[in-house]
Short mmCIF file of C-alpha atoms in Angstrom, two decimals:
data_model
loop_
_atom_site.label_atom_id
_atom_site.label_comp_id
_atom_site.label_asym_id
_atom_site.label_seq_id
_atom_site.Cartn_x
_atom_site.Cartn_y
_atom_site.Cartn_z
CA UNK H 103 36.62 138.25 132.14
CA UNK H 104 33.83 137.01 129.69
CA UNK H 105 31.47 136.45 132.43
CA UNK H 106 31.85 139.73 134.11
CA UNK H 107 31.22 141.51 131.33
CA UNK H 108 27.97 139.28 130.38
CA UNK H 109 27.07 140.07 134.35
CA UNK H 110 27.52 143.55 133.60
CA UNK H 111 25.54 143.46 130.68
CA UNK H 112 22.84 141.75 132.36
CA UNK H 113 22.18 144.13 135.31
CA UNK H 114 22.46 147.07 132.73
CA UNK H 115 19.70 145.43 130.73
CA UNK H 116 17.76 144.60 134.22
CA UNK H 117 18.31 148.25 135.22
CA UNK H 118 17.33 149.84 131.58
CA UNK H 119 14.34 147.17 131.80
CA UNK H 120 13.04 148.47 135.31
CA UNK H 121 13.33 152.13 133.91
CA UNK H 122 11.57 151.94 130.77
CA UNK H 123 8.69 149.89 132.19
CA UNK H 124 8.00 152.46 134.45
CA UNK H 125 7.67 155.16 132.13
CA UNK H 126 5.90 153.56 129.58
CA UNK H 127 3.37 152.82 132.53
CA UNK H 128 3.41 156.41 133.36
CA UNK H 129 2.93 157.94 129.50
CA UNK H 130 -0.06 154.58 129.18
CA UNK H 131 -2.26 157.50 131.30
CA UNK H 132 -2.08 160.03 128.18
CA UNK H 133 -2.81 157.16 125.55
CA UNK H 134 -6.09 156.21 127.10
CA UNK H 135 -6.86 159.75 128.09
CA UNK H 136 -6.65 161.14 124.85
CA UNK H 137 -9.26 161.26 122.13
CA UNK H 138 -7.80 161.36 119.23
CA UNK H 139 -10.98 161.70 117.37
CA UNK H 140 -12.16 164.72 117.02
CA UNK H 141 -11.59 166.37 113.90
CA UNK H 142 -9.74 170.43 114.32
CA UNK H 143 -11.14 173.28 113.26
CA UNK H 144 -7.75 175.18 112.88
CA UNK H 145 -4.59 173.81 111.66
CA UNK H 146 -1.73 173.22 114.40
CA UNK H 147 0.56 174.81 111.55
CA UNK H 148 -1.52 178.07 112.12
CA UNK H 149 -2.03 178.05 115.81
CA UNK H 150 1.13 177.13 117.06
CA UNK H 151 2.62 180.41 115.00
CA UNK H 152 -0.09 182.46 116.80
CA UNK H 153 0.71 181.06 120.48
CA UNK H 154 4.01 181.42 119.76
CA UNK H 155 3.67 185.14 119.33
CA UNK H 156 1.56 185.27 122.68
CA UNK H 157 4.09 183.34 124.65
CA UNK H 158 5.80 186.76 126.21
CA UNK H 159 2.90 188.48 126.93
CA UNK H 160 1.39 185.35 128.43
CA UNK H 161 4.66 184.73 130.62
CA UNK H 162 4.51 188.81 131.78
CA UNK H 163 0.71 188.37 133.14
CA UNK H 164 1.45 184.61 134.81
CA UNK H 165 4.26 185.96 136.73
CA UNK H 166 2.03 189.13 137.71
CA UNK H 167 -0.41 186.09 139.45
CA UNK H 168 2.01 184.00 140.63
CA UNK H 169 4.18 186.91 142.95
CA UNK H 170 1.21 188.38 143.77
CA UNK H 171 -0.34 185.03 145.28
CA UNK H 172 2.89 183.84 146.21
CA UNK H 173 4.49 186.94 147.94
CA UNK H 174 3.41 187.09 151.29
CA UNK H 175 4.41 183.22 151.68
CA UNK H 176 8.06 184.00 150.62
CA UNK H 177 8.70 186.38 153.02
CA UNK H 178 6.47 184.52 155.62
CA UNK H 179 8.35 181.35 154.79
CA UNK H 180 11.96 182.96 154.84
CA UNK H 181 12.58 182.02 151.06
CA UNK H 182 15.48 184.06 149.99
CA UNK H 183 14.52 186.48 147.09
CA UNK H 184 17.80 185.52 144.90
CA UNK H 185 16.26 182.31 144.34
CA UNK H 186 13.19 183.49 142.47
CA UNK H 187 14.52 185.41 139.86
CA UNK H 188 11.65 185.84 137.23
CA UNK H 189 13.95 186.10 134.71
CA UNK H 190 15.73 182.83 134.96
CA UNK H 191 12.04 181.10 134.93
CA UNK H 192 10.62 183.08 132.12
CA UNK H 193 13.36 181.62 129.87
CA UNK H 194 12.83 178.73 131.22
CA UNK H 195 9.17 178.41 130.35
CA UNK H 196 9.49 180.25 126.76
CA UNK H 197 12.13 177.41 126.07
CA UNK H 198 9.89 174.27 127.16
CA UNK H 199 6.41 175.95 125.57
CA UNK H 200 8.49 176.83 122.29
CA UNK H 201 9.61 173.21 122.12
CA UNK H 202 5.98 172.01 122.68
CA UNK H 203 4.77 174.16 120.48
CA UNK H 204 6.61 172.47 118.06
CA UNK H 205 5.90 169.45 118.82
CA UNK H 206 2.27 170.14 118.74
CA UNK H 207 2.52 171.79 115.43
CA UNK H 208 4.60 169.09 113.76
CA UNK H 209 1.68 166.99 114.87
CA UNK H 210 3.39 164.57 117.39
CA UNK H 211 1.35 162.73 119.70
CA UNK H 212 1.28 163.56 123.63
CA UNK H 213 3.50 160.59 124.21
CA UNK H 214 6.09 161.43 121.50
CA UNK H 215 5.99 165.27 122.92
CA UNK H 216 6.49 163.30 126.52
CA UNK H 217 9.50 161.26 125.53
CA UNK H 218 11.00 164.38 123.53
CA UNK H 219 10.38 167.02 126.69
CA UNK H 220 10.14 165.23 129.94
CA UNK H 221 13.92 164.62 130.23
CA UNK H 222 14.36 169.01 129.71
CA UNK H 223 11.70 169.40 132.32
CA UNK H 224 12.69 167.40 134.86
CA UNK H 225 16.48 169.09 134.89
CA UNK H 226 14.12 172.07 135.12
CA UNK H 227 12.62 170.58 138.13
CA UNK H 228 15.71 169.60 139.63
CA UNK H 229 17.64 172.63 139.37
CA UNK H 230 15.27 174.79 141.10
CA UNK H 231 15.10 171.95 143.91
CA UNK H 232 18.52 171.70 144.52
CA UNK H 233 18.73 174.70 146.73
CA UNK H 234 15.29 175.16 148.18
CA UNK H 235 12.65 172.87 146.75
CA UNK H 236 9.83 175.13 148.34
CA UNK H 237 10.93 177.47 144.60
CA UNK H 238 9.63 174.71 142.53
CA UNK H 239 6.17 176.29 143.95
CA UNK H 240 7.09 179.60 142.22
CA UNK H 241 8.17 177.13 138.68
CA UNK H 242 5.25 175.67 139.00
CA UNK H 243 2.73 177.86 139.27
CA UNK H 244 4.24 180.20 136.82
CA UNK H 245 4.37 177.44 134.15
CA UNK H 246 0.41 176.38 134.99
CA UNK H 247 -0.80 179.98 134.85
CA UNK H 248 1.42 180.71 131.70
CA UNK H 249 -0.63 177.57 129.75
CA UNK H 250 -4.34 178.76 131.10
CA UNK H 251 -3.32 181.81 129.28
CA UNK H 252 -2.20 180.24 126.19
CA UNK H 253 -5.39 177.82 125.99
CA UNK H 254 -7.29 181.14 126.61
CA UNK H 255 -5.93 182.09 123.17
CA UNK H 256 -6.31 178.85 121.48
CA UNK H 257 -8.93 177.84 119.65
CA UNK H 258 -11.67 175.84 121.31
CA UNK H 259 -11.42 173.05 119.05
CA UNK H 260 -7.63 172.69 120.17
CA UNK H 261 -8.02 173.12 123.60
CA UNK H 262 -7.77 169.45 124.49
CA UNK H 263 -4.65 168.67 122.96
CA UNK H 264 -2.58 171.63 123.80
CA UNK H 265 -4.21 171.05 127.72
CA UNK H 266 -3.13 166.97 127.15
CA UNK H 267 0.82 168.45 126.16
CA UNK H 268 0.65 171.24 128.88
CA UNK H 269 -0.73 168.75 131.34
CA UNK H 270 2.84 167.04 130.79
CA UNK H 271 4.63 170.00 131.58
CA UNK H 272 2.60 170.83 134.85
CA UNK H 273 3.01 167.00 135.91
CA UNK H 274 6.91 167.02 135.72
CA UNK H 275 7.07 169.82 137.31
CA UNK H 276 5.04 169.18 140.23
CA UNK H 277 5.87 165.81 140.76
CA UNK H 278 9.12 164.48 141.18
CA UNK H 279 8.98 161.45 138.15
CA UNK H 280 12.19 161.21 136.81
CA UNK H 281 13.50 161.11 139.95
CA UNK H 282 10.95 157.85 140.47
CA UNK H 283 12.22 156.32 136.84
CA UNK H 284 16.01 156.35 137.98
CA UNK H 285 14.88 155.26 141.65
CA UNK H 286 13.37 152.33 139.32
CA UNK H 287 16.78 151.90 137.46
CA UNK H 288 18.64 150.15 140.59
CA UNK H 289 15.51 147.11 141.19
CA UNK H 290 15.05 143.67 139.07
CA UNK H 291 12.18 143.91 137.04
CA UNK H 292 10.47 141.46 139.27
CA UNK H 293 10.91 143.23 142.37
CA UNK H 294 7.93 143.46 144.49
CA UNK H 295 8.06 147.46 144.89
CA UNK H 296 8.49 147.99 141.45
CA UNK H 297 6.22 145.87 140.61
CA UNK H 298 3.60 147.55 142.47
CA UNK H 299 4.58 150.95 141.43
CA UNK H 300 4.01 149.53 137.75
CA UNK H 301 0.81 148.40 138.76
CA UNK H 302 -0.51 151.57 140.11
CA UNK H 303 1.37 154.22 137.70
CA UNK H 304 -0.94 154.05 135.39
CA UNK H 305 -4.03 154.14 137.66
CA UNK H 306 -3.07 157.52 138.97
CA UNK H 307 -5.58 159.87 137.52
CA UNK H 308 -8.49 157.39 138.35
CA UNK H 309 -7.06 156.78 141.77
CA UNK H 310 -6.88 160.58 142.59
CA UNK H 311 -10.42 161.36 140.54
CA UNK H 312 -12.06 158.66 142.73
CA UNK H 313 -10.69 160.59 145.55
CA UNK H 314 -11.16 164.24 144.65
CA UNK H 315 -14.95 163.07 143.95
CA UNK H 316 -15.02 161.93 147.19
CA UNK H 317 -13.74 164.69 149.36
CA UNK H 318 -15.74 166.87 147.36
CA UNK H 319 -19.12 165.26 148.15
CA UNK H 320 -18.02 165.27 151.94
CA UNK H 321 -17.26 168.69 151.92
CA UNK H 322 -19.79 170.39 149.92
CA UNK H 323 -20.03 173.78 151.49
CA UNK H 324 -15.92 173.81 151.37
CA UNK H 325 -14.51 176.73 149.27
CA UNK H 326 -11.29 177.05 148.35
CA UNK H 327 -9.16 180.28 146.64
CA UNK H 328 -10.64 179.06 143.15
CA UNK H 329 -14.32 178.06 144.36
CA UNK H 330 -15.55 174.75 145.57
CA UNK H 331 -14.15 171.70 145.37
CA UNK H 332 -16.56 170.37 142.40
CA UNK H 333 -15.81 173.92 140.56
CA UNK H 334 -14.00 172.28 137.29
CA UNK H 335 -10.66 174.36 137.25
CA UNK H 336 -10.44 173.34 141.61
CA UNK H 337 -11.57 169.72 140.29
CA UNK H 338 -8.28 169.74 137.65
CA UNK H 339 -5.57 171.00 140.34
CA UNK H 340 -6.99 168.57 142.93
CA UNK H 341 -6.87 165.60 141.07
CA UNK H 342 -3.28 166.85 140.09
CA UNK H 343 -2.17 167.32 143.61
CA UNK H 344 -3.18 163.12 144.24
CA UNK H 345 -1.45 162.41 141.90
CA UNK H 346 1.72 164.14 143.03
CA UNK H 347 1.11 162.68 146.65
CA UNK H 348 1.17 159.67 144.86
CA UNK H 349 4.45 160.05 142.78
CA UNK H 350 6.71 160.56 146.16
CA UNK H 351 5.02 157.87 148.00
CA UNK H 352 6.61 156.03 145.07
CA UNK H 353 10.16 157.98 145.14
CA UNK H 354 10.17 156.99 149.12
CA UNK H 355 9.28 153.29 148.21
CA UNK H 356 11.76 153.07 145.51
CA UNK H 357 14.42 154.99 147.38
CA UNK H 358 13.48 153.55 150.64
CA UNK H 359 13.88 156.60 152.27
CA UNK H 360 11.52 159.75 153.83
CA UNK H 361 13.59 162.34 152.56
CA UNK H 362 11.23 163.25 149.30
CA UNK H 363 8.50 163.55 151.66
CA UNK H 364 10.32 165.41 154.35
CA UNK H 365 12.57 167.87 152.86
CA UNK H 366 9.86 168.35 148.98
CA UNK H 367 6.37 167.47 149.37
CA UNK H 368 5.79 168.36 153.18
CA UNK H 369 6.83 172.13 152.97
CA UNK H 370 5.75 172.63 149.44
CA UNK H 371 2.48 171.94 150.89
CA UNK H 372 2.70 173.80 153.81
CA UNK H 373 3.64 177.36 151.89
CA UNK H 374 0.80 176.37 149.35
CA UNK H 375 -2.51 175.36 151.29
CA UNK H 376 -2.66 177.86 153.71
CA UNK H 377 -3.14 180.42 150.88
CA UNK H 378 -5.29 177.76 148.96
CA UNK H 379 -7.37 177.68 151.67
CA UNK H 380 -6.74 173.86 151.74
CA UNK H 381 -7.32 173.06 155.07
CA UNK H 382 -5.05 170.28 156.70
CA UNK H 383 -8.59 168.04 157.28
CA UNK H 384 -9.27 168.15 153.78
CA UNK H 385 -5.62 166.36 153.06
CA UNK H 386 -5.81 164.04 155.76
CA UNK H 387 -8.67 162.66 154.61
CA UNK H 388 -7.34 163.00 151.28
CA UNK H 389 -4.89 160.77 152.69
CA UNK H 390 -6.83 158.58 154.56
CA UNK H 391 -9.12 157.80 151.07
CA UNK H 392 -5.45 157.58 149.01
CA UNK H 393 -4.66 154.57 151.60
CA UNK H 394 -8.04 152.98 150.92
CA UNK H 395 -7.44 153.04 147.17
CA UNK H 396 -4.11 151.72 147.37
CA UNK H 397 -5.02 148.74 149.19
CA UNK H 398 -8.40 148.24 147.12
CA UNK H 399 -6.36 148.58 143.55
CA UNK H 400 -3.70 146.57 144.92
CA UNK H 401 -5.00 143.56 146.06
CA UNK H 402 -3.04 141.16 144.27
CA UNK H 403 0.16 142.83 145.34
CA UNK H 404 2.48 142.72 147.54
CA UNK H 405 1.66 145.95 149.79
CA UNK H 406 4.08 145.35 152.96
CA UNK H 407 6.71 147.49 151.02
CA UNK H 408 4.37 150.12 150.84
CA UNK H 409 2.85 150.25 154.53
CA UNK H 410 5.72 152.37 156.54
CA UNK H 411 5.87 155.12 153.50
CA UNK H 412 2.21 155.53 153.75
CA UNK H 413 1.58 155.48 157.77
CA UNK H 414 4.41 158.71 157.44
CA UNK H 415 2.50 160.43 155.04
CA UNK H 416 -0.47 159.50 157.09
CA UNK H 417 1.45 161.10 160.50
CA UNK H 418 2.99 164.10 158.57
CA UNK H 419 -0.28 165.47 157.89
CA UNK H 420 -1.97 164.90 160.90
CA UNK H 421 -4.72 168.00 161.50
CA UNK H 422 -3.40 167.68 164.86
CA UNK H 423 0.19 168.16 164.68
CA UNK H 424 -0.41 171.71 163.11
CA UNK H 425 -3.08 173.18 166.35
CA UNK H 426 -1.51 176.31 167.52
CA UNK H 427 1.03 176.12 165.01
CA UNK H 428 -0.51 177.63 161.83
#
């Protein structure tokens, strides 16, 4: 009876163990992203207060944006309208922007705000996926547009921090992470998938910044909705959308399973870049230069694991699949 429940014990340590390194990999990005240098020019105890008081009005003129971009590709996509009720996600954002707020105020760090938020976002994440995960477009724009507009109203002296704690909100909602921590939760520690997930986590902005730089200087006369690709506000949302490619190539591996890719990120995609003006050559050779990093940053690893999940991604957005379709 002793020995079971020392067994027990053991694989909920190894499971706990698995989790936690993965998301301390994943918060290591903010810690050597953020410069915690420079000196403020207005107190967080004032500005918080004052973005507080904008929140509503900020929420009102995001959702304006967000149906009117996002409209046409409801209907056109047969989304049903009950499942983007504005109301139900403008509480939801004045809840998770009040508690940053907060956060930001009391003077927490972007890792403490991380551990003390990410949990409340992801539920977020996952309720509006449950039905139809193409909503969690609708979420997620709403919330991104709703921060511009807040850091419009911030000073510029606070501008990186507040864009370092929004930029934790955006990435839990647009990529599916706690959903890779408890995929991480069932492996040993040791475990060659895991292990290269841990390896790569925290490379994930420079992976996708390498890349985004890359497409960009391939593609110079390319404009999309925003501008060009090097236009700094394009540059931002590209590099985020590698790094969400990235996070379900890990859910797949973990899982060991297509279904993140087939039934989230595939017709997310496909209701987004059309009206982006993302053009499906631009993401398959995003692709193709997301494969090259992999197997440059990986070298020492064990990438066999990895292989099938990629070559699918690689298929699913082949230009050629969508001639004559789109």
């Amino acid at each position: 009876m002793f020995n079971d429940t020392q067994g027990a014990m053991a694989i909920a340590t190894d499971s706990s163990s698995s989790l936690s390194s993965l998301a301390q990999a994943w918060a290591k990005r903010y810690i050597t992203t953020l410069n915690t240098t420079a000196v403020a020019e207005d107190a967080p105890e004032v500005v918080a207060p004052r973005l507080l008081s904008e929140l509503r009005n900020a929420s009102i003129k995001a959702w304006q944006r967000t149906e009117g971009f996002l409209a046409a590709e409801m209907i056109r996509h047969g989304i049903a309208a009950e499942l983007v009720d504005p109301w139900a996600i403008s509480k939801d954002i004045h809840d998770i922007y009040q508690r940053t707020l907060k956060l930001y105020q009391d003077h927490k760090s972007t890792q403490q705000m991380t551990a003390k938020v990410a949990s409340a976002i992801s539920e977020v994440r996952a309720r509006y996926t449950a039905v139809d995960p193409r909503v969690i477009g609708f979420v997620s724009m709403q919330f991104h547009h709703t921060g511009l507009l807040l850091l419009e109203a911030a000073p510029e002296s606070q501008r990186g921090i507040l864009g370092s704690f929004f930029k934790v909100i955006d990435d839990h909602l647009y990529m599916p992470l706690h959903r890779a921590y408890e995929a991480a939760a069932n492996y040993d520690y040791d475990a060659p998938a895991l292990q290269l997930v841990r390896h790569l986590l925290p490379q994930s902005t420079a992976i996708a910044t390498r890349i985004c730089e890359r497409v960009a200087a391939l593609n110079p006369k390319h404009r999309c909705f925003s501008g060009s690709l090097s236009q700094p506000s394009v540059r931002v949302s590209s590099i985020r959308d590698v790094e969400m490619f990235q996070i379900y190539l890990w859910v797949c591996l973990l899982e060991q399973r297509l279904e993140a890719l087939q039934r989230e990120l595939f017709p997310l995609c496909l209701m987004l870049y059309p009206s982006l003006n993302v053009t499906w050559e631009l993401v398959f050779q995003m692709v193709h230069l997301l494969g090259k990093e992999i197997e440059t940053c990986a070298a020492d690893h064990d990438t066999s694991v990895f292989i099938p999940y990629y070559l699918a991604l690689r298929d699913m957005f082949d230009p050629k699949i969508f001639q004559g379709l789109l």
